[in-house]
Amino acid sequence: MSFVEYGDTIKDGDTAIVFLGHESMFPVKVQHGTVTQTKYGVIRHSTDLIGKKYGSKVTCSKGGWVFILHPTPELWTMNLPHRTQILYSTDISIITMMLELKPGSIVCESGTGSGSLSHALIRTVAPTGHLYTVEFHQQRAEKARQEFREHGVEHLVTVTNQDVCKNGFGVSNIADAVFLDIPSPWEAIGHAKSALKTEGGRICSFSPCIEQVQRTCLAMEEYGFTEINTLEILLRVYNVRTISLQIPDLGKAAEDNSSTGFDSSNPSNQGSPCTNLQQGTVQFKSGVPLREMVGHTGYLTFATKS
């Protein structure tokens, strides 16, 4: 099993996603002789998982069932153990596009954190690219190495435990892109420039506060970066539902319909807004925004090494 190479069957040692519903799923490490408890009952790894195809419906001990899914960076982002605040797919997608990443790209990242963005970057640059990720916290760096090894992507990533603001990324003039998610990104702009290839490399800095963005932009200008721009991704979800609206009183509308031979019993007229004239309301399909929405996550500042 690998996060970048699809496998048909579930094997001992794989990481799989137990899918109970769109709002309920969790990762599990498949191990011979192990059981996993769900609200629908027990899943026995030896008999219910190992050897089965990914995507299979598995019946639990209480008679309920779940799906077992192959892991992807998107599913991992939704289910990973949080060691830090993470980036979600909305921001990750624009980062991947704006950094112009593709298979074979070399990327430098700081900090690694919980590895949400790291898995997406690895999948994008595979099979010939490489990710150099730097994490200041030693325990988080060791945990990231362990996860990359378990997920079958350790050959595509190098994890370094050091302070990027003082020691840089450990590489020079090879990176196609650099991503910064640290408290003081302006202190790492010089090291980012050194890591980027001689000309045309892209850089992105993620910061939650506008004051951080201001100082980062000034540092980028000082080091000669061009095409500096900052954007913010806000996701607004709409629910499509049926709503009832009152029909306005337009005088003789009902009489006009009767005089033109309108027949509400005719199947061809069932979808007409005039169907419910006698009740005084008509139904429409409408998109309604949620009462609550995901607000500000952070500002994304992009620039190009000239």
PDB file of C-alpha atoms in Angstrom:
ATOM      1  CA  MET A   1       0.000   0.000   0.000  1.00  0.00           C
ATOM      2  CA  SER A   2       1.197   3.490  -0.856  1.00  0.00           C
ATOM      3  CA  PHE A   3      -0.444   6.889  -0.848  1.00  0.00           C
ATOM      4  CA  VAL A   4       0.810   7.446  -4.412  1.00  0.00           C
ATOM      5  CA  GLU A   5       0.393   3.957  -5.895  1.00  0.00           C
ATOM      6  CA  TYR A   6      -2.999   2.267  -5.880  1.00  0.00           C
ATOM      7  CA  GLY A   7      -3.317  -1.334  -4.699  1.00  0.00           C
ATOM      8  CA  ASP A   8      -6.333  -3.578  -5.243  1.00  0.00           C
ATOM      9  CA  THR A   9      -6.284  -5.683  -2.094  1.00  0.00           C
ATOM     10  CA  ILE A  10      -5.842  -4.914   1.598  1.00  0.00           C
ATOM     11  CA  LYS A  11      -2.614  -6.304   3.060  1.00  0.00           C
ATOM     12  CA  ASP A  12      -1.271  -6.738   6.561  1.00  0.00           C
ATOM     13  CA  GLY A  13       0.367  -3.455   7.640  1.00  0.00           C
ATOM     14  CA  ASP A  14      -1.692  -1.230   5.321  1.00  0.00           C
ATOM     15  CA  THR A  15      -3.325   1.999   6.436  1.00  0.00           C
ATOM     16  CA  ALA A  16      -6.999   1.935   5.418  1.00  0.00           C
ATOM     17  CA  ILE A  17      -9.932   4.306   5.871  1.00  0.00           C
ATOM     18  CA  VAL A  18     -13.063   2.934   7.579  1.00  0.00           C
ATOM     19  CA  PHE A  19     -15.970   4.823   5.992  1.00  0.00           C
ATOM     20  CA  LEU A  20     -19.199   4.919   8.023  1.00  0.00           C
ATOM     21  CA  GLY A  21     -20.595   8.008   6.243  1.00  0.00           C
ATOM     22  CA  HIS A  22     -19.538  11.332   4.753  1.00  0.00           C
ATOM     23  CA  GLU A  23     -19.297  12.847   8.232  1.00  0.00           C
ATOM     24  CA  SER A  24     -17.931   9.747   9.947  1.00  0.00           C
ATOM     25  CA  MET A  25     -14.716   7.946   8.985  1.00  0.00           C
ATOM     26  CA  PHE A  26     -11.394   7.118  10.586  1.00  0.00           C
ATOM     27  CA  PRO A  27      -8.029   5.529   9.670  1.00  0.00           C
ATOM     28  CA  VAL A  28      -6.985   2.098  10.861  1.00  0.00           C
ATOM     29  CA  LYS A  29      -3.699   0.196  10.588  1.00  0.00           C
ATOM     30  CA  VAL A  30      -4.481  -3.295   9.341  1.00  0.00           C
ATOM     31  CA  GLN A  31      -2.819  -5.954  11.510  1.00  0.00           C
ATOM     32  CA  HIS A  32      -3.333  -9.704  11.613  1.00  0.00           C
ATOM     33  CA  GLY A  33      -5.237 -10.749  14.756  1.00  0.00           C
ATOM     34  CA  THR A  34      -6.445  -7.213  15.566  1.00  0.00           C
ATOM     35  CA  VAL A  35     -10.057  -6.031  15.866  1.00  0.00           C
ATOM     36  CA  THR A  36     -11.534  -2.545  15.446  1.00  0.00           C
ATOM     37  CA  GLN A  37     -14.645  -1.384  17.290  1.00  0.00           C
ATOM     38  CA  THR A  38     -17.311   0.673  15.445  1.00  0.00           C
ATOM     39  CA  LYS A  39     -20.862   1.679  16.333  1.00  0.00           C
ATOM     40  CA  TYR A  40     -22.011  -1.134  14.036  1.00  0.00           C
ATOM     41  CA  GLY A  41     -19.913  -3.749  15.814  1.00  0.00           C
ATOM     42  CA  VAL A  42     -16.480  -5.343  15.561  1.00  0.00           C
ATOM     43  CA  ILE A  43     -14.313  -5.542  12.426  1.00  0.00           C
ATOM     44  CA  ARG A  44     -11.866  -8.462  12.541  1.00  0.00           C
ATOM     45  CA  HIS A  45      -8.801  -7.588  10.499  1.00  0.00           C
ATOM     46  CA  SER A  46      -7.766 -11.192   9.749  1.00  0.00           C
ATOM     47  CA  THR A  47     -11.112 -12.274   8.303  1.00  0.00           C
ATOM     48  CA  ASP A  48     -12.884  -9.032   7.364  1.00  0.00           C
ATOM     49  CA  LEU A  49     -10.037  -6.946   5.896  1.00  0.00           C
ATOM     50  CA  ILE A  50      -6.878  -8.781   4.847  1.00  0.00           C
ATOM     51  CA  GLY A  51      -7.230 -10.102   1.320  1.00  0.00           C
ATOM     52  CA  LYS A  52     -10.395  -8.115   0.555  1.00  0.00           C
ATOM     53  CA  LYS A  53     -10.495  -5.494  -2.187  1.00  0.00           C
ATOM     54  CA  TYR A  54     -10.376  -1.804  -1.326  1.00  0.00           C
ATOM     55  CA  GLY A  55     -13.862  -0.344  -1.628  1.00  0.00           C
ATOM     56  CA  SER A  56     -15.493  -3.510  -0.273  1.00  0.00           C
ATOM     57  CA  LYS A  57     -18.549  -3.383   1.965  1.00  0.00           C
ATOM     58  CA  VAL A  58     -17.685  -5.082   5.266  1.00  0.00           C
ATOM     59  CA  THR A  59     -20.416  -6.388   7.584  1.00  0.00           C
ATOM     60  CA  CYS A  60     -19.710  -5.773  11.270  1.00  0.00           C
ATOM     61  CA  SER A  61     -20.618  -8.062  14.167  1.00  0.00           C
ATOM     62  CA  LYS A  62     -23.892  -6.233  14.949  1.00  0.00           C
ATOM     63  CA  GLY A  63     -25.123  -6.537  11.373  1.00  0.00           C
ATOM     64  CA  GLY A  64     -24.261  -3.001  10.251  1.00  0.00           C
ATOM     65  CA  TRP A  65     -21.751  -2.399   7.482  1.00  0.00           C
ATOM     66  CA  VAL A  66     -18.936  -0.031   6.522  1.00  0.00           C
ATOM     67  CA  PHE A  67     -16.786   0.576   3.441  1.00  0.00           C
ATOM     68  CA  ILE A  68     -12.995   0.130   3.527  1.00  0.00           C
ATOM     69  CA  LEU A  69     -11.327   2.773   1.339  1.00  0.00           C
ATOM     70  CA  HIS A  70      -7.829   3.093  -0.081  1.00  0.00           C
ATOM     71  CA  PRO A  71      -6.084   6.092   1.550  1.00  0.00           C
ATOM     72  CA  THR A  72      -5.536   9.282  -0.430  1.00  0.00           C
ATOM     73  CA  PRO A  73      -4.032  12.621   0.643  1.00  0.00           C
ATOM     74  CA  GLU A  74      -7.555  14.092   0.728  1.00  0.00           C
ATOM     75  CA  LEU A  75      -8.916  11.342   2.985  1.00  0.00           C
ATOM     76  CA  TRP A  76      -5.805  11.543   5.168  1.00  0.00           C
ATOM     77  CA  THR A  77      -6.308  15.297   5.613  1.00  0.00           C
ATOM     78  CA  MET A  78      -9.802  14.584   6.952  1.00  0.00           C
ATOM     79  CA  ASN A  79      -8.685  11.821   9.318  1.00  0.00           C
ATOM     80  CA  LEU A  80      -5.066  12.364  10.366  1.00  0.00           C
ATOM     81  CA  PRO A  81      -4.020  12.721  14.023  1.00  0.00           C
ATOM     82  CA  HIS A  82      -3.558  16.450  14.664  1.00  0.00           C
ATOM     83  CA  ARG A  83      -0.162  17.399  16.047  1.00  0.00           C
ATOM     84  CA  THR A  84      -0.591  21.002  14.838  1.00  0.00           C
ATOM     85  CA  GLN A  85      -3.149  23.073  12.976  1.00  0.00           C
ATOM     86  CA  ILE A  86      -3.324  21.725   9.434  1.00  0.00           C
ATOM     87  CA  LEU A  87      -4.038  22.919   5.903  1.00  0.00           C
ATOM     88  CA  TYR A  88      -7.194  21.564   4.288  1.00  0.00           C
ATOM     89  CA  SER A  89      -7.888  20.629   0.681  1.00  0.00           C
ATOM     90  CA  THR A  90      -9.324  24.054  -0.217  1.00  0.00           C
ATOM     91  CA  ASP A  91      -5.988  25.795   0.458  1.00  0.00           C
ATOM     92  CA  ILE A  92      -3.884  22.811  -0.651  1.00  0.00           C
ATOM     93  CA  SER A  93      -5.434  22.820  -4.129  1.00  0.00           C
ATOM     94  CA  ILE A  94      -4.614  26.486  -4.805  1.00  0.00           C
ATOM     95  CA  ILE A  95      -1.099  26.059  -3.356  1.00  0.00           C
ATOM     96  CA  THR A  96      -0.393  23.139  -5.689  1.00  0.00           C
ATOM     97  CA  MET A  97      -1.661  25.081  -8.700  1.00  0.00           C
ATOM     98  CA  MET A  98       0.010  28.422  -7.952  1.00  0.00           C
ATOM     99  CA  LEU A  99       3.382  26.780  -7.227  1.00  0.00           C
ATOM    100  CA  GLU A 100       3.098  25.115 -10.673  1.00  0.00           C
ATOM    101  CA  LEU A 101       3.913  21.670  -9.271  1.00  0.00           C
ATOM    102  CA  LYS A 102       4.000  18.560 -11.447  1.00  0.00           C
ATOM    103  CA  PRO A 103       5.580  15.087 -11.474  1.00  0.00           C
ATOM    104  CA  GLY A 104       9.330  15.521 -11.137  1.00  0.00           C
ATOM    105  CA  SER A 105       9.223  18.832  -9.245  1.00  0.00           C
ATOM    106  CA  ILE A 106      11.552  19.449  -6.292  1.00  0.00           C
ATOM    107  CA  VAL A 107       9.789  21.119  -3.356  1.00  0.00           C
ATOM    108  CA  CYS A 108      11.022  22.486  -0.019  1.00  0.00           C
ATOM    109  CA  GLU A 109       8.553  22.783   2.869  1.00  0.00           C
ATOM    110  CA  SER A 110       8.657  24.199   6.391  1.00  0.00           C
ATOM    111  CA  GLY A 111       7.210  23.214   8.763  1.00  0.00           C
ATOM    112  CA  THR A 112       6.050  19.645   8.368  1.00  0.00           C
ATOM    113  CA  GLY A 113       3.499  19.774  11.193  1.00  0.00           C
ATOM    114  CA  SER A 114       0.899  16.994  10.927  1.00  0.00           C
ATOM    115  CA  GLY A 115       1.844  16.181   7.331  1.00  0.00           C
ATOM    116  CA  SER A 116      -1.427  17.188   5.677  1.00  0.00           C
ATOM    117  CA  LEU A 117       0.152  19.299   2.931  1.00  0.00           C
ATOM    118  CA  SER A 118       3.199  17.013   2.762  1.00  0.00           C
ATOM    119  CA  HIS A 119       1.149  14.027   1.571  1.00  0.00           C
ATOM    120  CA  ALA A 120      -0.514  16.118  -1.148  1.00  0.00           C
ATOM    121  CA  LEU A 121       2.857  17.495  -2.313  1.00  0.00           C
ATOM    122  CA  ILE A 122       4.375  14.012  -2.439  1.00  0.00           C
ATOM    123  CA  ARG A 123       1.479  12.690  -4.527  1.00  0.00           C
ATOM    124  CA  THR A 124       1.843  15.640  -6.928  1.00  0.00           C
ATOM    125  CA  VAL A 125       5.621  15.339  -7.523  1.00  0.00           C
ATOM    126  CA  ALA A 126       5.723  11.505  -7.658  1.00  0.00           C
ATOM    127  CA  PRO A 127       7.233   9.357  -9.066  1.00  0.00           C
ATOM    128  CA  THR A 128      10.437  11.241  -9.930  1.00  0.00           C
ATOM    129  CA  GLY A 129      10.183  14.390  -7.787  1.00  0.00           C
ATOM    130  CA  HIS A 130      11.201  14.905  -4.176  1.00  0.00           C
ATOM    131  CA  LEU A 131      10.012  16.788  -1.080  1.00  0.00           C
ATOM    132  CA  TYR A 132      12.490  18.263   1.412  1.00  0.00           C
ATOM    133  CA  THR A 133      10.519  19.083   4.541  1.00  0.00           C
ATOM    134  CA  VAL A 134      11.925  20.795   7.633  1.00  0.00           C
ATOM    135  CA  GLU A 135      10.368  20.541  11.102  1.00  0.00           C
ATOM    136  CA  PHE A 136      11.673  22.475  14.127  1.00  0.00           C
ATOM    137  CA  HIS A 137      10.075  20.157  16.726  1.00  0.00           C
ATOM    138  CA  GLN A 138      12.023  16.907  17.108  1.00  0.00           C
ATOM    139  CA  GLN A 139       9.106  14.653  18.142  1.00  0.00           C
ATOM    140  CA  ARG A 140       6.942  15.900  15.293  1.00  0.00           C
ATOM    141  CA  ALA A 141       9.787  15.310  12.840  1.00  0.00           C
ATOM    142  CA  GLU A 142      10.259  11.727  14.071  1.00  0.00           C
ATOM    143  CA  LYS A 143       6.514  11.053  13.888  1.00  0.00           C
ATOM    144  CA  ALA A 144       6.419  12.404  10.329  1.00  0.00           C
ATOM    145  CA  ARG A 145       9.276  10.079   9.297  1.00  0.00           C
ATOM    146  CA  GLN A 146       7.383   7.136  10.787  1.00  0.00           C
ATOM    147  CA  GLU A 147       4.155   8.011   8.934  1.00  0.00           C
ATOM    148  CA  PHE A 148       5.921   8.479   5.599  1.00  0.00           C
ATOM    149  CA  ARG A 149       7.570   5.070   6.061  1.00  0.00           C
ATOM    150  CA  GLU A 150       4.254   3.387   6.950  1.00  0.00           C
ATOM    151  CA  HIS A 151       2.540   5.059   3.984  1.00  0.00           C
ATOM    152  CA  GLY A 152       5.120   3.837   1.472  1.00  0.00           C
ATOM    153  CA  VAL A 153       6.421   7.276   0.422  1.00  0.00           C
ATOM    154  CA  GLU A 154       9.695   7.552   2.357  1.00  0.00           C
ATOM    155  CA  HIS A 155      11.723   7.368  -0.901  1.00  0.00           C
ATOM    156  CA  LEU A 156      10.026  10.587  -2.068  1.00  0.00           C
ATOM    157  CA  VAL A 157      10.626  12.727   1.023  1.00  0.00           C
ATOM    158  CA  THR A 158      13.499  13.835   3.255  1.00  0.00           C
ATOM    159  CA  VAL A 159      12.588  15.016   6.764  1.00  0.00           C
ATOM    160  CA  THR A 160      15.043  17.306   8.542  1.00  0.00           C
ATOM    161  CA  ASN A 161      14.820  18.432  12.164  1.00  0.00           C
ATOM    162  CA  GLN A 162      16.276  21.966  12.351  1.00  0.00           C
ATOM    163  CA  ASP A 163      15.391  25.647  12.508  1.00  0.00           C
ATOM    164  CA  VAL A 164      14.771  26.769   8.927  1.00  0.00           C
ATOM    165  CA  CYS A 165      15.183  30.431   9.885  1.00  0.00           C
ATOM    166  CA  LYS A 166      18.744  29.788  11.044  1.00  0.00           C
ATOM    167  CA  ASN A 167      19.907  26.760   9.060  1.00  0.00           C
ATOM    168  CA  GLY A 168      17.767  26.786   5.924  1.00  0.00           C
ATOM    169  CA  PHE A 169      16.528  23.704   4.047  1.00  0.00           C
ATOM    170  CA  GLY A 170      19.867  21.916   3.602  1.00  0.00           C
ATOM    171  CA  VAL A 171      19.770  22.198  -0.222  1.00  0.00           C
ATOM    172  CA  SER A 172      20.855  24.885  -2.661  1.00  0.00           C
ATOM    173  CA  ASN A 173      19.674  25.949  -6.124  1.00  0.00           C
ATOM    174  CA  ILE A 174      17.592  22.831  -6.856  1.00  0.00           C
ATOM    175  CA  ALA A 175      14.022  23.538  -5.693  1.00  0.00           C
ATOM    176  CA  ASP A 176      11.246  24.389  -8.117  1.00  0.00           C
ATOM    177  CA  ALA A 177       9.086  25.674  -5.254  1.00  0.00           C
ATOM    178  CA  VAL A 178       9.262  26.552  -1.563  1.00  0.00           C
ATOM    179  CA  PHE A 179       6.389  26.575   0.931  1.00  0.00           C
ATOM    180  CA  LEU A 180       6.592  28.312   4.322  1.00  0.00           C
ATOM    181  CA  ASP A 181       4.165  27.752   7.201  1.00  0.00           C
ATOM    182  CA  ILE A 182       6.074  29.161  10.170  1.00  0.00           C
ATOM    183  CA  PRO A 183       5.478  32.004  12.681  1.00  0.00           C
ATOM    184  CA  SER A 184       8.080  34.348  11.151  1.00  0.00           C
ATOM    185  CA  PRO A 185       8.386  33.517   7.437  1.00  0.00           C
ATOM    186  CA  TRP A 186      10.230  36.762   6.662  1.00  0.00           C
ATOM    187  CA  GLU A 187      13.262  35.354   8.506  1.00  0.00           C
ATOM    188  CA  ALA A 188      13.400  32.386   6.104  1.00  0.00           C
ATOM    189  CA  ILE A 189      13.018  34.254   2.790  1.00  0.00           C
ATOM    190  CA  GLY A 190      16.794  34.411   2.263  1.00  0.00           C
ATOM    191  CA  HIS A 191      17.165  30.639   2.818  1.00  0.00           C
ATOM    192  CA  ALA A 192      14.205  30.034   0.509  1.00  0.00           C
ATOM    193  CA  LYS A 193      15.889  32.043  -2.239  1.00  0.00           C
ATOM    194  CA  SER A 194      19.072  29.987  -1.792  1.00  0.00           C
ATOM    195  CA  ALA A 195      17.142  26.714  -2.042  1.00  0.00           C
ATOM    196  CA  LEU A 196      15.283  27.723  -5.222  1.00  0.00           C
ATOM    197  CA  LYS A 197      16.698  27.034  -8.654  1.00  0.00           C
ATOM    198  CA  THR A 198      18.672  29.807 -10.322  1.00  0.00           C
ATOM    199  CA  GLU A 199      15.686  31.419 -12.036  1.00  0.00           C
ATOM    200  CA  GLY A 200      11.903  31.105 -12.083  1.00  0.00           C
ATOM    201  CA  GLY A 201      11.247  29.222  -8.839  1.00  0.00           C
ATOM    202  CA  ARG A 202       8.018  29.910  -6.959  1.00  0.00           C
ATOM    203  CA  ILE A 203       7.485  30.551  -3.255  1.00  0.00           C
ATOM    204  CA  CYS A 204       4.359  30.495  -1.085  1.00  0.00           C
ATOM    205  CA  SER A 205       3.949  31.657   2.502  1.00  0.00           C
ATOM    206  CA  PHE A 206       0.908  30.791   4.632  1.00  0.00           C
ATOM    207  CA  SER A 207       0.170  33.206   7.499  1.00  0.00           C
ATOM    208  CA  PRO A 208      -2.984  33.719   9.589  1.00  0.00           C
ATOM    209  CA  CYS A 209      -2.296  37.410  10.401  1.00  0.00           C
ATOM    210  CA  ILE A 210      -2.063  40.319   7.969  1.00  0.00           C
ATOM    211  CA  GLU A 211       0.858  41.792   9.925  1.00  0.00           C
ATOM    212  CA  GLN A 212       2.864  38.647   9.103  1.00  0.00           C
ATOM    213  CA  VAL A 213       1.929  39.073   5.441  1.00  0.00           C
ATOM    214  CA  GLN A 214       3.144  42.687   5.408  1.00  0.00           C
ATOM    215  CA  ARG A 215       6.560  41.810   6.814  1.00  0.00           C
ATOM    216  CA  THR A 216       6.876  38.808   4.481  1.00  0.00           C
ATOM    217  CA  CYS A 217       6.074  40.913   1.404  1.00  0.00           C
ATOM    218  CA  LEU A 218       8.707  43.484   2.411  1.00  0.00           C
ATOM    219  CA  ALA A 219      11.291  40.706   2.810  1.00  0.00           C
ATOM    220  CA  MET A 220      10.368  39.262  -0.586  1.00  0.00           C
ATOM    221  CA  GLU A 221      10.881  42.643  -2.231  1.00  0.00           C
ATOM    222  CA  GLU A 222      14.202  43.048  -0.430  1.00  0.00           C
ATOM    223  CA  TYR A 223      15.455  39.700  -1.791  1.00  0.00           C
ATOM    224  CA  GLY A 224      14.359  40.514  -5.328  1.00  0.00           C
ATOM    225  CA  PHE A 225      11.227  38.397  -5.672  1.00  0.00           C
ATOM    226  CA  THR A 226       8.677  39.555  -8.243  1.00  0.00           C
ATOM    227  CA  GLU A 227       4.970  38.931  -8.986  1.00  0.00           C
ATOM    228  CA  ILE A 228       4.170  39.189  -5.271  1.00  0.00           C
ATOM    229  CA  ASN A 229       0.470  38.718  -4.546  1.00  0.00           C
ATOM    230  CA  THR A 230      -1.632  37.657  -1.569  1.00  0.00           C
ATOM    231  CA  LEU A 231      -5.003  35.917  -1.621  1.00  0.00           C
ATOM    232  CA  GLU A 232      -7.458  34.323   0.800  1.00  0.00           C
ATOM    233  CA  ILE A 233      -9.635  31.284   0.102  1.00  0.00           C
ATOM    234  CA  LEU A 234     -13.140  31.361   1.622  1.00  0.00           C
ATOM    235  CA  LEU A 235     -15.427  28.379   1.009  1.00  0.00           C
ATOM    236  CA  ARG A 236     -19.181  29.032   1.012  1.00  0.00           C
ATOM    237  CA  VAL A 237     -21.426  25.966   0.756  1.00  0.00           C
ATOM    238  CA  TYR A 238     -25.001  26.107  -0.540  1.00  0.00           C
ATOM    239  CA  ASN A 239     -27.808  23.653   0.206  1.00  0.00           C
ATOM    240  CA  VAL A 240     -30.257  23.033  -2.642  1.00  0.00           C
ATOM    241  CA  ARG A 241     -33.753  22.696  -1.183  1.00  0.00           C
ATOM    242  CA  THR A 242     -37.399  23.267  -2.024  1.00  0.00           C
ATOM    243  CA  ILE A 243     -38.932  26.489  -0.736  1.00  0.00           C
ATOM    244  CA  SER A 244     -42.518  27.778  -0.857  1.00  0.00           C
ATOM    245  CA  LEU A 245     -43.249  31.355  -1.909  1.00  0.00           C
ATOM    246  CA  GLN A 246     -46.541  33.205  -1.854  1.00  0.00           C
ATOM    247  CA  ILE A 247     -48.032  34.094  -5.216  1.00  0.00           C
ATOM    248  CA  PRO A 248     -48.485  37.863  -5.542  1.00  0.00           C
ATOM    249  CA  ASP A 249     -52.022  39.110  -6.066  1.00  0.00           C
ATOM    250  CA  LEU A 250     -52.036  40.293  -9.683  1.00  0.00           C
ATOM    251  CA  GLY A 251     -55.784  40.821  -9.948  1.00  0.00           C
ATOM    252  CA  LYS A 252     -57.434  38.719 -12.622  1.00  0.00           C
ATOM    253  CA  ALA A 253     -54.606  36.225 -13.152  1.00  0.00           C
ATOM    254  CA  ALA A 254     -56.757  33.256 -12.112  1.00  0.00           C
ATOM    255  CA  GLU A 255     -59.598  34.359 -14.392  1.00  0.00           C
ATOM    256  CA  ASP A 256     -57.217  34.802 -17.319  1.00  0.00           C
ATOM    257  CA  ASN A 257     -55.903  31.267 -16.838  1.00  0.00           C
ATOM    258  CA  SER A 258     -59.397  29.799 -16.796  1.00  0.00           C
ATOM    259  CA  SER A 259     -60.362  31.730 -19.932  1.00  0.00           C
ATOM    260  CA  THR A 260     -57.331  30.382 -21.840  1.00  0.00           C
ATOM    261  CA  GLY A 261     -58.293  26.794 -21.043  1.00  0.00           C
ATOM    262  CA  PHE A 262     -55.621  26.080 -18.411  1.00  0.00           C
ATOM    263  CA  ASP A 263     -56.182  22.586 -17.002  1.00  0.00           C
ATOM    264  CA  SER A 264     -54.333  21.829 -13.753  1.00  0.00           C
ATOM    265  CA  SER A 265     -55.178  18.124 -14.110  1.00  0.00           C
ATOM    266  CA  ASN A 266     -53.202  17.957 -17.361  1.00  0.00           C
ATOM    267  CA  PRO A 267     -49.826  16.226 -16.640  1.00  0.00           C
ATOM    268  CA  SER A 268     -48.070  18.708 -18.923  1.00  0.00           C
ATOM    269  CA  ASN A 269     -49.060  21.531 -16.557  1.00  0.00           C
ATOM    270  CA  GLN A 270     -48.030  19.849 -13.289  1.00  0.00           C
ATOM    271  CA  GLY A 271     -44.687  21.670 -13.159  1.00  0.00           C
ATOM    272  CA  SER A 272     -46.238  25.074 -13.849  1.00  0.00           C
ATOM    273  CA  PRO A 273     -45.973  27.777 -11.163  1.00  0.00           C
ATOM    274  CA  CYS A 274     -49.754  28.139 -11.478  1.00  0.00           C
ATOM    275  CA  THR A 275     -50.352  24.610 -10.103  1.00  0.00           C
ATOM    276  CA  ASN A 276     -50.819  25.817  -6.521  1.00  0.00           C
ATOM    277  CA  LEU A 277     -52.817  28.967  -7.256  1.00  0.00           C
ATOM    278  CA  GLN A 278     -55.687  27.840  -5.060  1.00  0.00           C
ATOM    279  CA  GLN A 279     -53.361  27.462  -2.070  1.00  0.00           C
ATOM    280  CA  GLY A 280     -51.700  30.825  -2.777  1.00  0.00           C
ATOM    281  CA  THR A 281     -48.139  29.400  -2.760  1.00  0.00           C
ATOM    282  CA  VAL A 282     -45.765  27.916  -5.302  1.00  0.00           C
ATOM    283  CA  GLN A 283     -42.696  25.718  -4.775  1.00  0.00           C
ATOM    284  CA  PHE A 284     -39.251  26.424  -6.217  1.00  0.00           C
ATOM    285  CA  LYS A 285     -35.822  24.805  -6.027  1.00  0.00           C
ATOM    286  CA  SER A 286     -33.413  27.261  -4.453  1.00  0.00           C
ATOM    287  CA  GLY A 287     -29.791  27.388  -3.323  1.00  0.00           C
ATOM    288  CA  VAL A 288     -29.586  28.507   0.300  1.00  0.00           C
ATOM    289  CA  PRO A 289     -26.251  29.236   2.048  1.00  0.00           C
ATOM    290  CA  LEU A 290     -25.557  27.528   5.352  1.00  0.00           C
ATOM    291  CA  ARG A 291     -26.206  29.523   8.510  1.00  0.00           C
ATOM    292  CA  GLU A 292     -22.562  28.934   9.469  1.00  0.00           C
ATOM    293  CA  MET A 293     -19.552  28.769   7.165  1.00  0.00           C
ATOM    294  CA  VAL A 294     -15.835  28.135   7.462  1.00  0.00           C
ATOM    295  CA  GLY A 295     -14.246  31.522   7.955  1.00  0.00           C
ATOM    296  CA  HIS A 296     -10.700  32.827   7.687  1.00  0.00           C
ATOM    297  CA  THR A 297      -7.907  30.247   7.768  1.00  0.00           C
ATOM    298  CA  GLY A 298      -4.918  32.184   6.501  1.00  0.00           C
ATOM    299  CA  TYR A 299      -3.427  34.381   3.794  1.00  0.00           C
ATOM    300  CA  LEU A 300      -1.455  32.827   0.939  1.00  0.00           C
ATOM    301  CA  THR A 301       1.356  34.995  -0.405  1.00  0.00           C
ATOM    302  CA  PHE A 302       2.967  33.918  -3.692  1.00  0.00           C
ATOM    303  CA  ALA A 303       6.046  35.264  -5.468  1.00  0.00           C
ATOM    304  CA  THR A 304       8.537  34.338  -8.184  1.00  0.00           C
ATOM    305  CA  LYS A 305      12.336  34.318  -8.002  1.00  0.00           C
ATOM    306  CA  SER A 306      13.512  36.593 -10.802  1.00  0.00           C
TER     307      SER A 306
END
